[in-house]
Amino acid sequence: MSDESSNDTLPHYTWPLLLAGQKALVTGANSGIGKAVATGLGRSGADVAINYITDEDVAEAMVKEIEGFGVKAIAVKADVSNEDEVRAMFNTVLDAFGTLDILVANAGLQRDAAYDEMTLEQWNKVISVNLTGQFLCTREAVKEFKRRGVREEVSAAAGKIICMSSVHQVIPWSGHANYASSKGGIDMLMQSMAQELAPLHIRINSIAPGAIRTPINRKVWDSPDAYAKLMKLIPYQRIGEPEDIAQAAVYLASDMSDYVNGSTLFVDGGMTCYPGFATGG
Ligand code: BGC
């Protein structure tokens, strides 16, 4: 990390035991935002299932780290865009934990290309992991939440789903039409689920991260020039850290947000505040 991209104004993250006794599954949990979210849920008292597709060693190391917080953790390999693998993953999690209270549908990727050069394969890959993957995982979670109902001893809700979206559910993105479309789709998926499932006390919300320091966007923060350019898009004048998203996820998974349903929480340092208009317009 360069000096210019380092941060001396980071918040002090705190992890009260808001999720004690709850069972969580985080998809795409062994890197970037998913890794911080899984770790944060564990620090907050939840048992955590870490879904991954590559880098098993990282997932296994996370199991050890999260167990160190005094909770259970397991690593589960599955491709979220594959229906059979998703079903098998849920069976594994339910066998290990007995039930599920929290799903963070986080797994996502980018396959960027100029519009006229984007292949069908690039389009399909992004839509199938980012959007269809959230459909397949949330569907299995909802089945378990419906079957079980409210566990009053741990939460007022019968289950909580957090869809990992992006500022690009509202900000169009040249060269990333597949990715922006998948995130726009997540918004309607999330809201439709929230409307349908609220009467059952199942809460569904999204987090829309802005630029967060993870491998997916390394090229926008790992050189001083790129970082300076990125700051033109972020009124708060720092890149987001994965823990910023983890804190939001703990809030949305906990009863502190019990009346929050069908919402998107933008965690973006003001990226969606049209920063170009600070001096223009
Ligand atoms: C993308 C990142 C990007 C950020 C802000 C995210 O959803 O995955 O690559 O830096 O949005 O543009």
PDB file of C-alpha atoms and ligand atoms in Angstrom:
ATOM      1  CA  MET A   1       0.000   0.000   0.000  1.00  0.00           C
ATOM      2  CA  SER A   2       1.376   3.442  -0.852  1.00  0.00           C
ATOM      3  CA  ASP A   3       1.571   6.271   1.708  1.00  0.00           C
ATOM      4  CA  GLU A   4      -0.993   8.259  -0.213  1.00  0.00           C
ATOM      5  CA  SER A   5      -3.506   5.467  -0.014  1.00  0.00           C
ATOM      6  CA  SER A   6      -2.990   4.781   3.680  1.00  0.00           C
ATOM      7  CA  ASN A   7      -5.433   6.108   6.185  1.00  0.00           C
ATOM      8  CA  ASP A   8      -4.820   7.902   9.441  1.00  0.00           C
ATOM      9  CA  THR A   9      -8.460   8.865   9.930  1.00  0.00           C
ATOM     10  CA  LEU A  10      -9.986   5.430  10.342  1.00  0.00           C
ATOM     11  CA  PRO A  11     -12.831   4.959  12.811  1.00  0.00           C
ATOM     12  CA  HIS A  12     -12.461   2.793  15.863  1.00  0.00           C
ATOM     13  CA  TYR A  13     -14.478  -0.285  14.970  1.00  0.00           C
ATOM     14  CA  THR A  14     -16.351  -1.885  17.863  1.00  0.00           C
ATOM     15  CA  TRP A  15     -18.025  -5.279  17.951  1.00  0.00           C
ATOM     16  CA  PRO A  16     -20.604  -5.581  20.733  1.00  0.00           C
ATOM     17  CA  LEU A  17     -22.141  -9.063  21.019  1.00  0.00           C
ATOM     18  CA  LEU A  18     -25.273  -8.084  19.096  1.00  0.00           C
ATOM     19  CA  LEU A  19     -25.612 -11.464  17.393  1.00  0.00           C
ATOM     20  CA  ALA A  20     -24.982 -13.884  20.253  1.00  0.00           C
ATOM     21  CA  GLY A  21     -26.430 -17.328  19.565  1.00  0.00           C
ATOM     22  CA  GLN A  22     -27.293 -16.602  15.923  1.00  0.00           C
ATOM     23  CA  LYS A  23     -26.218 -18.706  12.956  1.00  0.00           C
ATOM     24  CA  ALA A  24     -24.909 -16.974   9.854  1.00  0.00           C
ATOM     25  CA  LEU A  25     -23.838 -17.881   6.340  1.00  0.00           C
ATOM     26  CA  VAL A  26     -21.732 -15.476   4.274  1.00  0.00           C
ATOM     27  CA  THR A  27     -21.159 -16.249   0.602  1.00  0.00           C
ATOM     28  CA  GLY A  28     -17.898 -15.309  -1.060  1.00  0.00           C
ATOM     29  CA  ALA A  29     -16.536 -15.071   2.464  1.00  0.00           C
ATOM     30  CA  ASN A  30     -12.822 -15.696   2.075  1.00  0.00           C
ATOM     31  CA  SER A  31     -11.772 -12.431   0.465  1.00  0.00           C
ATOM     32  CA  GLY A  32     -12.529  -8.729   0.389  1.00  0.00           C
ATOM     33  CA  ILE A  33     -15.821  -7.525   1.827  1.00  0.00           C
ATOM     34  CA  GLY A  34     -17.102 -11.048   2.528  1.00  0.00           C
ATOM     35  CA  LYS A  35     -14.068 -11.850   4.642  1.00  0.00           C
ATOM     36  CA  ALA A  36     -14.514  -8.774   6.813  1.00  0.00           C
ATOM     37  CA  VAL A  37     -18.257  -9.415   7.120  1.00  0.00           C
ATOM     38  CA  ALA A  38     -17.800 -13.053   8.172  1.00  0.00           C
ATOM     39  CA  THR A  39     -15.170 -12.042  10.707  1.00  0.00           C
ATOM     40  CA  GLY A  40     -17.323  -9.186  12.012  1.00  0.00           C
ATOM     41  CA  LEU A  41     -20.359 -11.443  12.467  1.00  0.00           C
ATOM     42  CA  GLY A  42     -18.156 -13.890  14.398  1.00  0.00           C
ATOM     43  CA  ARG A  43     -16.779 -11.104  16.593  1.00  0.00           C
ATOM     44  CA  SER A  44     -20.390 -10.090  17.261  1.00  0.00           C
ATOM     45  CA  GLY A  45     -21.227 -13.546  18.625  1.00  0.00           C
ATOM     46  CA  ALA A  46     -22.667 -15.421  15.637  1.00  0.00           C
ATOM     47  CA  ASP A  47     -21.625 -18.885  14.475  1.00  0.00           C
ATOM     48  CA  VAL A  48     -20.381 -18.395  10.923  1.00  0.00           C
ATOM     49  CA  ALA A  49     -20.344 -20.535   7.789  1.00  0.00           C
ATOM     50  CA  ILE A  50     -17.720 -19.293   5.359  1.00  0.00           C
ATOM     51  CA  ASN A  51     -18.640 -20.035   1.760  1.00  0.00           C
ATOM     52  CA  TYR A  52     -15.798 -20.033  -0.738  1.00  0.00           C
ATOM     53  CA  ILE A  53     -14.987 -21.265  -4.224  1.00  0.00           C
ATOM     54  CA  THR A  54     -11.173 -20.941  -4.408  1.00  0.00           C
ATOM     55  CA  ASP A  55      -8.371 -20.501  -1.836  1.00  0.00           C
ATOM     56  CA  GLU A  56      -9.535 -23.158   0.616  1.00  0.00           C
ATOM     57  CA  ASP A  57      -6.495 -22.433   2.812  1.00  0.00           C
ATOM     58  CA  VAL A  58      -7.736 -18.886   3.433  1.00  0.00           C
ATOM     59  CA  ALA A  59     -11.202 -20.178   4.357  1.00  0.00           C
ATOM     60  CA  GLU A  60      -9.679 -22.729   6.761  1.00  0.00           C
ATOM     61  CA  ALA A  61      -7.493 -20.070   8.386  1.00  0.00           C
ATOM     62  CA  MET A  62     -10.618 -17.944   8.865  1.00  0.00           C
ATOM     63  CA  VAL A  63     -12.341 -20.877  10.592  1.00  0.00           C
ATOM     64  CA  LYS A  64      -9.523 -20.932  13.162  1.00  0.00           C
ATOM     65  CA  GLU A  65      -9.584 -17.152  13.606  1.00  0.00           C
ATOM     66  CA  ILE A  66     -13.357 -16.993  14.046  1.00  0.00           C
ATOM     67  CA  GLU A  67     -13.378 -19.952  16.451  1.00  0.00           C
ATOM     68  CA  GLY A  68     -10.989 -17.845  18.507  1.00  0.00           C
ATOM     69  CA  PHE A  69     -13.904 -15.502  19.224  1.00  0.00           C
ATOM     70  CA  GLY A  70     -15.638 -18.365  21.078  1.00  0.00           C
ATOM     71  CA  VAL A  71     -18.146 -19.218  18.336  1.00  0.00           C
ATOM     72  CA  LYS A  72     -18.446 -22.039  15.803  1.00  0.00           C
ATOM     73  CA  ALA A  73     -17.172 -21.683  12.262  1.00  0.00           C
ATOM     74  CA  ILE A  74     -17.142 -23.931   9.206  1.00  0.00           C
ATOM     75  CA  ALA A  75     -15.906 -23.513   5.642  1.00  0.00           C
ATOM     76  CA  VAL A  76     -18.222 -24.659   2.839  1.00  0.00           C
ATOM     77  CA  LYS A  77     -17.213 -24.846  -0.792  1.00  0.00           C
ATOM     78  CA  ALA A  78     -19.941 -24.052  -3.321  1.00  0.00           C
ATOM     79  CA  ASP A  79     -20.459 -22.143  -6.542  1.00  0.00           C
ATOM     80  CA  VAL A  80     -23.408 -19.857  -5.736  1.00  0.00           C
ATOM     81  CA  SER A  81     -24.547 -19.935  -9.364  1.00  0.00           C
ATOM     82  CA  ASN A  82     -25.013 -23.719  -9.275  1.00  0.00           C
ATOM     83  CA  GLU A  83     -28.377 -24.822  -7.881  1.00  0.00           C
ATOM     84  CA  ASP A  84     -27.202 -28.275  -6.721  1.00  0.00           C
ATOM     85  CA  GLU A  85     -24.128 -26.869  -5.012  1.00  0.00           C
ATOM     86  CA  VAL A  86     -26.190 -24.205  -3.247  1.00  0.00           C
ATOM     87  CA  ARG A  87     -28.643 -26.834  -1.992  1.00  0.00           C
ATOM     88  CA  ALA A  88     -25.755 -29.013  -0.779  1.00  0.00           C
ATOM     89  CA  MET A  89     -24.187 -25.996   0.955  1.00  0.00           C
ATOM     90  CA  PHE A  90     -27.401 -25.256   2.859  1.00  0.00           C
ATOM     91  CA  ASN A  91     -27.679 -28.924   3.909  1.00  0.00           C
ATOM     92  CA  THR A  92     -24.119 -28.765   5.251  1.00  0.00           C
ATOM     93  CA  VAL A  93     -24.778 -25.523   7.155  1.00  0.00           C
ATOM     94  CA  LEU A  94     -28.069 -26.732   8.624  1.00  0.00           C
ATOM     95  CA  ASP A  95     -26.467 -30.035   9.667  1.00  0.00           C
ATOM     96  CA  ALA A  96     -23.610 -28.188  11.378  1.00  0.00           C
ATOM     97  CA  PHE A  97     -25.570 -25.347  13.032  1.00  0.00           C
ATOM     98  CA  GLY A  98     -29.112 -26.754  13.315  1.00  0.00           C
ATOM     99  CA  THR A  99     -30.669 -23.705  11.673  1.00  0.00           C
ATOM    100  CA  LEU A 100     -29.843 -20.355  10.047  1.00  0.00           C
ATOM    101  CA  ASP A 101     -30.717 -16.818  11.209  1.00  0.00           C
ATOM    102  CA  ILE A 102     -28.613 -14.611   8.922  1.00  0.00           C
ATOM    103  CA  LEU A 103     -27.629 -14.866   5.260  1.00  0.00           C
ATOM    104  CA  VAL A 104     -25.231 -12.362   3.741  1.00  0.00           C
ATOM    105  CA  ALA A 105     -25.515 -12.924  -0.017  1.00  0.00           C
ATOM    106  CA  ASN A 106     -22.179 -11.387  -0.848  1.00  0.00           C
ATOM    107  CA  ALA A 107     -20.453 -13.417  -3.566  1.00  0.00           C
ATOM    108  CA  GLY A 108     -19.828 -11.284  -6.607  1.00  0.00           C
ATOM    109  CA  LEU A 109     -17.343 -10.595  -9.354  1.00  0.00           C
ATOM    110  CA  GLN A 110     -16.552  -8.284 -12.251  1.00  0.00           C
ATOM    111  CA  ARG A 111     -15.782  -9.143 -15.890  1.00  0.00           C
ATOM    112  CA  ASP A 112     -15.264  -5.697 -17.387  1.00  0.00           C
ATOM    113  CA  ALA A 113     -15.342  -4.867 -21.093  1.00  0.00           C
ATOM    114  CA  ALA A 114     -16.236  -2.078 -23.479  1.00  0.00           C
ATOM    115  CA  TYR A 115     -19.885  -2.517 -24.413  1.00  0.00           C
ATOM    116  CA  ASP A 116     -19.355  -3.619 -28.017  1.00  0.00           C
ATOM    117  CA  GLU A 117     -16.598  -5.998 -26.962  1.00  0.00           C
ATOM    118  CA  MET A 118     -18.418  -7.659 -24.088  1.00  0.00           C
ATOM    119  CA  THR A 119     -18.813 -11.360 -24.749  1.00  0.00           C
ATOM    120  CA  LEU A 120     -21.932 -13.310 -23.876  1.00  0.00           C
ATOM    121  CA  GLU A 121     -19.729 -15.351 -21.573  1.00  0.00           C
ATOM    122  CA  GLN A 122     -18.687 -12.213 -19.644  1.00  0.00           C
ATOM    123  CA  TRP A 123     -22.300 -11.103 -19.442  1.00  0.00           C
ATOM    124  CA  ASN A 124     -23.579 -14.501 -18.308  1.00  0.00           C
ATOM    125  CA  LYS A 125     -20.823 -15.041 -15.758  1.00  0.00           C
ATOM    126  CA  VAL A 126     -21.545 -11.781 -13.938  1.00  0.00           C
ATOM    127  CA  ILE A 127     -25.326 -12.156 -14.026  1.00  0.00           C
ATOM    128  CA  SER A 128     -25.188 -15.790 -12.912  1.00  0.00           C
ATOM    129  CA  VAL A 129     -22.895 -15.221  -9.935  1.00  0.00           C
ATOM    130  CA  ASN A 130     -24.014 -11.747  -8.804  1.00  0.00           C
ATOM    131  CA  LEU A 131     -27.755 -11.969  -9.447  1.00  0.00           C
ATOM    132  CA  THR A 132     -28.816 -15.590  -9.963  1.00  0.00           C
ATOM    133  CA  GLY A 133     -26.449 -16.571  -7.145  1.00  0.00           C
ATOM    134  CA  GLN A 134     -28.342 -14.256  -4.790  1.00  0.00           C
ATOM    135  CA  PHE A 135     -31.658 -15.720  -5.953  1.00  0.00           C
ATOM    136  CA  LEU A 136     -30.498 -19.300  -5.326  1.00  0.00           C
ATOM    137  CA  CYS A 137     -29.014 -18.584  -1.885  1.00  0.00           C
ATOM    138  CA  THR A 138     -31.796 -16.327  -0.617  1.00  0.00           C
ATOM    139  CA  ARG A 139     -34.396 -18.880  -1.754  1.00  0.00           C
ATOM    140  CA  GLU A 140     -32.822 -21.615   0.374  1.00  0.00           C
ATOM    141  CA  ALA A 141     -32.487 -19.263   3.351  1.00  0.00           C
ATOM    142  CA  VAL A 142     -36.142 -18.246   3.084  1.00  0.00           C
ATOM    143  CA  LYS A 143     -37.213 -21.908   3.122  1.00  0.00           C
ATOM    144  CA  GLU A 144     -35.418 -22.403   6.435  1.00  0.00           C
ATOM    145  CA  PHE A 145     -36.698 -19.120   7.933  1.00  0.00           C
ATOM    146  CA  LYS A 146     -40.286 -20.029   6.976  1.00  0.00           C
ATOM    147  CA  ARG A 147     -39.972 -23.543   8.333  1.00  0.00           C
ATOM    148  CA  ARG A 148     -38.600 -22.381  11.659  1.00  0.00           C
ATOM    149  CA  GLY A 149     -40.187 -18.991  12.369  1.00  0.00           C
ATOM    150  CA  VAL A 150     -38.982 -16.601  15.062  1.00  0.00           C
ATOM    151  CA  ARG A 151     -36.462 -17.805  17.649  1.00  0.00           C
ATOM    152  CA  GLU A 152     -37.351 -15.286  20.333  1.00  0.00           C
ATOM    153  CA  GLU A 153     -34.286 -16.085  22.386  1.00  0.00           C
ATOM    154  CA  VAL A 154     -31.973 -14.698  19.679  1.00  0.00           C
ATOM    155  CA  SER A 155     -33.933 -12.249  17.496  1.00  0.00           C
ATOM    156  CA  ALA A 156     -37.296 -10.561  16.953  1.00  0.00           C
ATOM    157  CA  ALA A 157     -37.194 -11.555  13.269  1.00  0.00           C
ATOM    158  CA  ALA A 158     -37.645 -14.989  11.718  1.00  0.00           C
ATOM    159  CA  GLY A 159     -34.512 -14.403   9.647  1.00  0.00           C
ATOM    160  CA  LYS A 160     -32.430 -11.674   8.128  1.00  0.00           C
ATOM    161  CA  ILE A 161     -31.006 -11.441   4.624  1.00  0.00           C
ATOM    162  CA  ILE A 162     -28.432  -8.897   3.569  1.00  0.00           C
ATOM    163  CA  CYS A 163     -27.882  -8.586  -0.167  1.00  0.00           C
ATOM    164  CA  MET A 164     -24.493  -7.167  -1.092  1.00  0.00           C
ATOM    165  CA  SER A 165     -25.216  -4.648  -3.804  1.00  0.00           C
ATOM    166  CA  SER A 166     -23.121  -1.659  -4.896  1.00  0.00           C
ATOM    167  CA  VAL A 167     -23.374   2.055  -5.553  1.00  0.00           C
ATOM    168  CA  HIS A 168     -23.701   0.792  -9.126  1.00  0.00           C
ATOM    169  CA  GLN A 169     -27.281  -0.220  -8.446  1.00  0.00           C
ATOM    170  CA  VAL A 170     -27.905   3.506  -9.078  1.00  0.00           C
ATOM    171  CA  ILE A 171     -24.703   4.849 -10.683  1.00  0.00           C
ATOM    172  CA  PRO A 172     -24.372   3.817 -14.340  1.00  0.00           C
ATOM    173  CA  TRP A 173     -20.889   2.455 -15.100  1.00  0.00           C
ATOM    174  CA  SER A 174     -19.236   2.596 -18.525  1.00  0.00           C
ATOM    175  CA  GLY A 175     -17.305  -0.543 -19.340  1.00  0.00           C
ATOM    176  CA  HIS A 176     -19.182  -2.458 -16.647  1.00  0.00           C
ATOM    177  CA  ALA A 177     -22.692  -2.874 -18.107  1.00  0.00           C
ATOM    178  CA  ASN A 178     -22.948  -6.473 -16.916  1.00  0.00           C
ATOM    179  CA  TYR A 179     -21.922  -5.599 -13.359  1.00  0.00           C
ATOM    180  CA  ALA A 180     -24.172  -2.531 -13.057  1.00  0.00           C
ATOM    181  CA  SER A 181     -27.101  -4.522 -14.482  1.00  0.00           C
ATOM    182  CA  SER A 182     -26.549  -7.281 -11.923  1.00  0.00           C
ATOM    183  CA  LYS A 183     -26.560  -4.754  -9.084  1.00  0.00           C
ATOM    184  CA  GLY A 184     -29.644  -2.952 -10.413  1.00  0.00           C
ATOM    185  CA  GLY A 185     -31.299  -6.375 -10.513  1.00  0.00           C
ATOM    186  CA  ILE A 186     -30.334  -7.057  -6.914  1.00  0.00           C
ATOM    187  CA  ASP A 187     -32.220  -3.923  -5.844  1.00  0.00           C
ATOM    188  CA  MET A 188     -35.507  -5.187  -7.287  1.00  0.00           C
ATOM    189  CA  LEU A 189     -34.866  -8.740  -6.102  1.00  0.00           C
ATOM    190  CA  MET A 190     -34.280  -7.430  -2.569  1.00  0.00           C
ATOM    191  CA  GLN A 191     -37.337  -5.150  -2.559  1.00  0.00           C
ATOM    192  CA  SER A 192     -39.622  -7.812  -3.995  1.00  0.00           C
ATOM    193  CA  MET A 193     -38.489 -10.306  -1.381  1.00  0.00           C
ATOM    194  CA  ALA A 194     -38.893  -7.729   1.379  1.00  0.00           C
ATOM    195  CA  GLN A 195     -42.443  -6.951   0.319  1.00  0.00           C
ATOM    196  CA  GLU A 196     -43.398 -10.627   0.074  1.00  0.00           C
ATOM    197  CA  LEU A 197     -41.717 -11.875   3.236  1.00  0.00           C
ATOM    198  CA  ALA A 198     -42.204  -9.027   5.730  1.00  0.00           C
ATOM    199  CA  PRO A 199     -45.506 -10.498   6.989  1.00  0.00           C
ATOM    200  CA  LEU A 200     -43.504 -13.559   8.042  1.00  0.00           C
ATOM    201  CA  HIS A 201     -41.091 -11.296   9.949  1.00  0.00           C
ATOM    202  CA  ILE A 202     -38.274 -12.056   7.567  1.00  0.00           C
ATOM    203  CA  ARG A 203     -36.224  -8.915   6.981  1.00  0.00           C
ATOM    204  CA  ILE A 204     -34.379  -8.289   3.724  1.00  0.00           C
ATOM    205  CA  ASN A 205     -32.076  -5.325   3.106  1.00  0.00           C
ATOM    206  CA  SER A 206     -29.108  -4.433   0.922  1.00  0.00           C
ATOM    207  CA  ILE A 207     -25.786  -2.793   1.524  1.00  0.00           C
ATOM    208  CA  ALA A 208     -24.458  -0.696  -1.343  1.00  0.00           C
ATOM    209  CA  PRO A 209     -20.713  -0.273  -0.829  1.00  0.00           C
ATOM    210  CA  GLY A 210     -18.795   2.422  -2.674  1.00  0.00           C
ATOM    211  CA  ALA A 211     -15.089   2.020  -3.311  1.00  0.00           C
ATOM    212  CA  ILE A 212     -13.782  -0.350  -0.659  1.00  0.00           C
ATOM    213  CA  ARG A 213     -10.133  -1.390  -0.408  1.00  0.00           C
ATOM    214  CA  THR A 214     -10.321  -4.980  -1.720  1.00  0.00           C
ATOM    215  CA  PRO A 215      -8.672  -7.027  -4.484  1.00  0.00           C
ATOM    216  CA  ILE A 216     -11.603  -6.408  -6.896  1.00  0.00           C
ATOM    217  CA  ASN A 217     -10.615  -2.747  -7.391  1.00  0.00           C
ATOM    218  CA  ARG A 218      -6.905  -2.813  -6.516  1.00  0.00           C
ATOM    219  CA  LYS A 219      -6.025  -0.690  -9.530  1.00  0.00           C
ATOM    220  CA  VAL A 220      -7.989   2.317  -8.205  1.00  0.00           C
ATOM    221  CA  TRP A 221      -6.154   2.481  -4.865  1.00  0.00           C
ATOM    222  CA  ASP A 222      -2.712   0.924  -5.089  1.00  0.00           C
ATOM    223  CA  SER A 223      -0.901   3.849  -6.699  1.00  0.00           C
ATOM    224  CA  PRO A 224      -0.844   7.485  -5.552  1.00  0.00           C
ATOM    225  CA  ASP A 225      -2.138   8.730  -8.915  1.00  0.00           C
ATOM    226  CA  ALA A 226      -5.035   6.319  -8.970  1.00  0.00           C
ATOM    227  CA  TYR A 227      -5.885   7.110  -5.350  1.00  0.00           C
ATOM    228  CA  ALA A 228      -5.891  10.864  -6.005  1.00  0.00           C
ATOM    229  CA  LYS A 229      -8.240  10.318  -8.955  1.00  0.00           C
ATOM    230  CA  LEU A 230     -10.503   8.130  -6.830  1.00  0.00           C
ATOM    231  CA  MET A 231     -10.773  10.877  -4.187  1.00  0.00           C
ATOM    232  CA  LYS A 232     -12.523  13.088  -6.765  1.00  0.00           C
ATOM    233  CA  LEU A 233     -15.414  10.619  -6.500  1.00  0.00           C
ATOM    234  CA  ILE A 234     -15.522  10.385  -2.695  1.00  0.00           C
ATOM    235  CA  PRO A 235     -16.597  13.503  -0.748  1.00  0.00           C
ATOM    236  CA  TYR A 236     -15.508  11.922   2.544  1.00  0.00           C
ATOM    237  CA  GLN A 237     -11.935  11.788   1.189  1.00  0.00           C
ATOM    238  CA  ARG A 238     -10.951   8.289   2.158  1.00  0.00           C
ATOM    239  CA  ILE A 239     -11.400   4.896   0.587  1.00  0.00           C
ATOM    240  CA  GLY A 240     -13.728   2.533   2.445  1.00  0.00           C
ATOM    241  CA  GLU A 241     -12.285  -0.325   4.433  1.00  0.00           C
ATOM    242  CA  PRO A 242     -13.912  -3.789   4.428  1.00  0.00           C
ATOM    243  CA  GLU A 243     -14.687  -3.284   8.133  1.00  0.00           C
ATOM    244  CA  ASP A 244     -16.893  -0.312   7.235  1.00  0.00           C
ATOM    245  CA  ILE A 245     -19.133  -2.788   5.436  1.00  0.00           C
ATOM    246  CA  ALA A 246     -18.864  -5.376   8.209  1.00  0.00           C
ATOM    247  CA  GLN A 247     -20.163  -2.842  10.741  1.00  0.00           C
ATOM    248  CA  ALA A 248     -23.160  -2.102   8.508  1.00  0.00           C
ATOM    249  CA  ALA A 249     -23.806  -5.837   8.103  1.00  0.00           C
ATOM    250  CA  VAL A 250     -23.796  -6.407  11.873  1.00  0.00           C
ATOM    251  CA  TYR A 251     -26.311  -3.577  12.271  1.00  0.00           C
ATOM    252  CA  LEU A 252     -28.630  -4.924   9.555  1.00  0.00           C
ATOM    253  CA  ALA A 253     -28.358  -8.469  10.952  1.00  0.00           C
ATOM    254  CA  SER A 254     -29.170  -7.374  14.495  1.00  0.00           C
ATOM    255  CA  ASP A 255     -32.386  -6.311  16.177  1.00  0.00           C
ATOM    256  CA  MET A 256     -31.017  -2.731  16.254  1.00  0.00           C
ATOM    257  CA  SER A 257     -32.435  -2.538  12.728  1.00  0.00           C
ATOM    258  CA  ASP A 258     -35.648  -4.471  13.440  1.00  0.00           C
ATOM    259  CA  TYR A 259     -37.862  -1.893  11.691  1.00  0.00           C
ATOM    260  CA  VAL A 260     -35.576  -1.617   8.665  1.00  0.00           C
ATOM    261  CA  ASN A 261     -36.901  -3.692   5.791  1.00  0.00           C
ATOM    262  CA  GLY A 262     -36.556  -3.353   2.030  1.00  0.00           C
ATOM    263  CA  SER A 263     -33.881  -0.667   2.396  1.00  0.00           C
ATOM    264  CA  THR A 264     -30.509  -0.141   0.847  1.00  0.00           C
ATOM    265  CA  LEU A 265     -27.854   1.226   3.171  1.00  0.00           C
ATOM    266  CA  PHE A 266     -25.285   3.116   1.087  1.00  0.00           C
ATOM    267  CA  VAL A 267     -21.853   2.878   2.691  1.00  0.00           C
ATOM    268  CA  ASP A 268     -19.889   4.946   0.232  1.00  0.00           C
ATOM    269  CA  GLY A 269     -18.390   8.086   1.810  1.00  0.00           C
ATOM    270  CA  GLY A 270     -20.899  10.119  -0.206  1.00  0.00           C
ATOM    271  CA  MET A 271     -20.048   8.664  -3.625  1.00  0.00           C
ATOM    272  CA  THR A 272     -23.749   8.747  -4.526  1.00  0.00           C
ATOM    273  CA  CYS A 273     -23.963  12.503  -3.688  1.00  0.00           C
ATOM    274  CA  TYR A 274     -22.957  13.545  -7.230  1.00  0.00           C
ATOM    275  CA  PRO A 275     -19.499  14.847  -6.160  1.00  0.00           C
ATOM    276  CA  GLY A 276     -18.955  16.353  -9.631  1.00  0.00           C
ATOM    277  CA  PHE A 277     -21.574  18.970  -8.707  1.00  0.00           C
ATOM    278  CA  ALA A 278     -19.569  20.205  -5.703  1.00  0.00           C
ATOM    279  CA  THR A 279     -18.009  22.722  -8.075  1.00  0.00           C
ATOM    280  CA  GLY A 280     -20.068  22.351 -11.236  1.00  0.00           C
ATOM    281  CA  GLY A 281     -23.648  22.589 -12.422  1.00  0.00           C
TER     282      GLY A 281
HETATM  283  C1  BGC B   1     -16.975  -2.217  -7.536  1.00  0.00           C
HETATM  284  C2  BGC B   1     -15.621  -1.584  -7.352  1.00  0.00           C
HETATM  285  C3  BGC B   1     -15.718  -0.079  -7.461  1.00  0.00           C
HETATM  286  C4  BGC B   1     -16.838   0.479  -6.586  1.00  0.00           C
HETATM  287  C5  BGC B   1     -17.054   1.968  -6.786  1.00  0.00           C
HETATM  288  C6  BGC B   1     -17.938  -1.593  -6.563  1.00  0.00           C
HETATM  289  O1  BGC B   1     -19.191  -2.190  -6.629  1.00  0.00           O
HETATM  290  O2  BGC B   1     -16.887  -3.626  -7.337  1.00  0.00           O
HETATM  291  O3  BGC B   1     -14.712  -2.081  -8.337  1.00  0.00           O
HETATM  292  O4  BGC B   1     -14.484   0.511  -7.067  1.00  0.00           O
HETATM  293  O5  BGC B   1     -18.038  -0.209  -6.853  1.00  0.00           O
HETATM  294  O6  BGC B   1     -17.083   2.339  -8.131  1.00  0.00           O
END
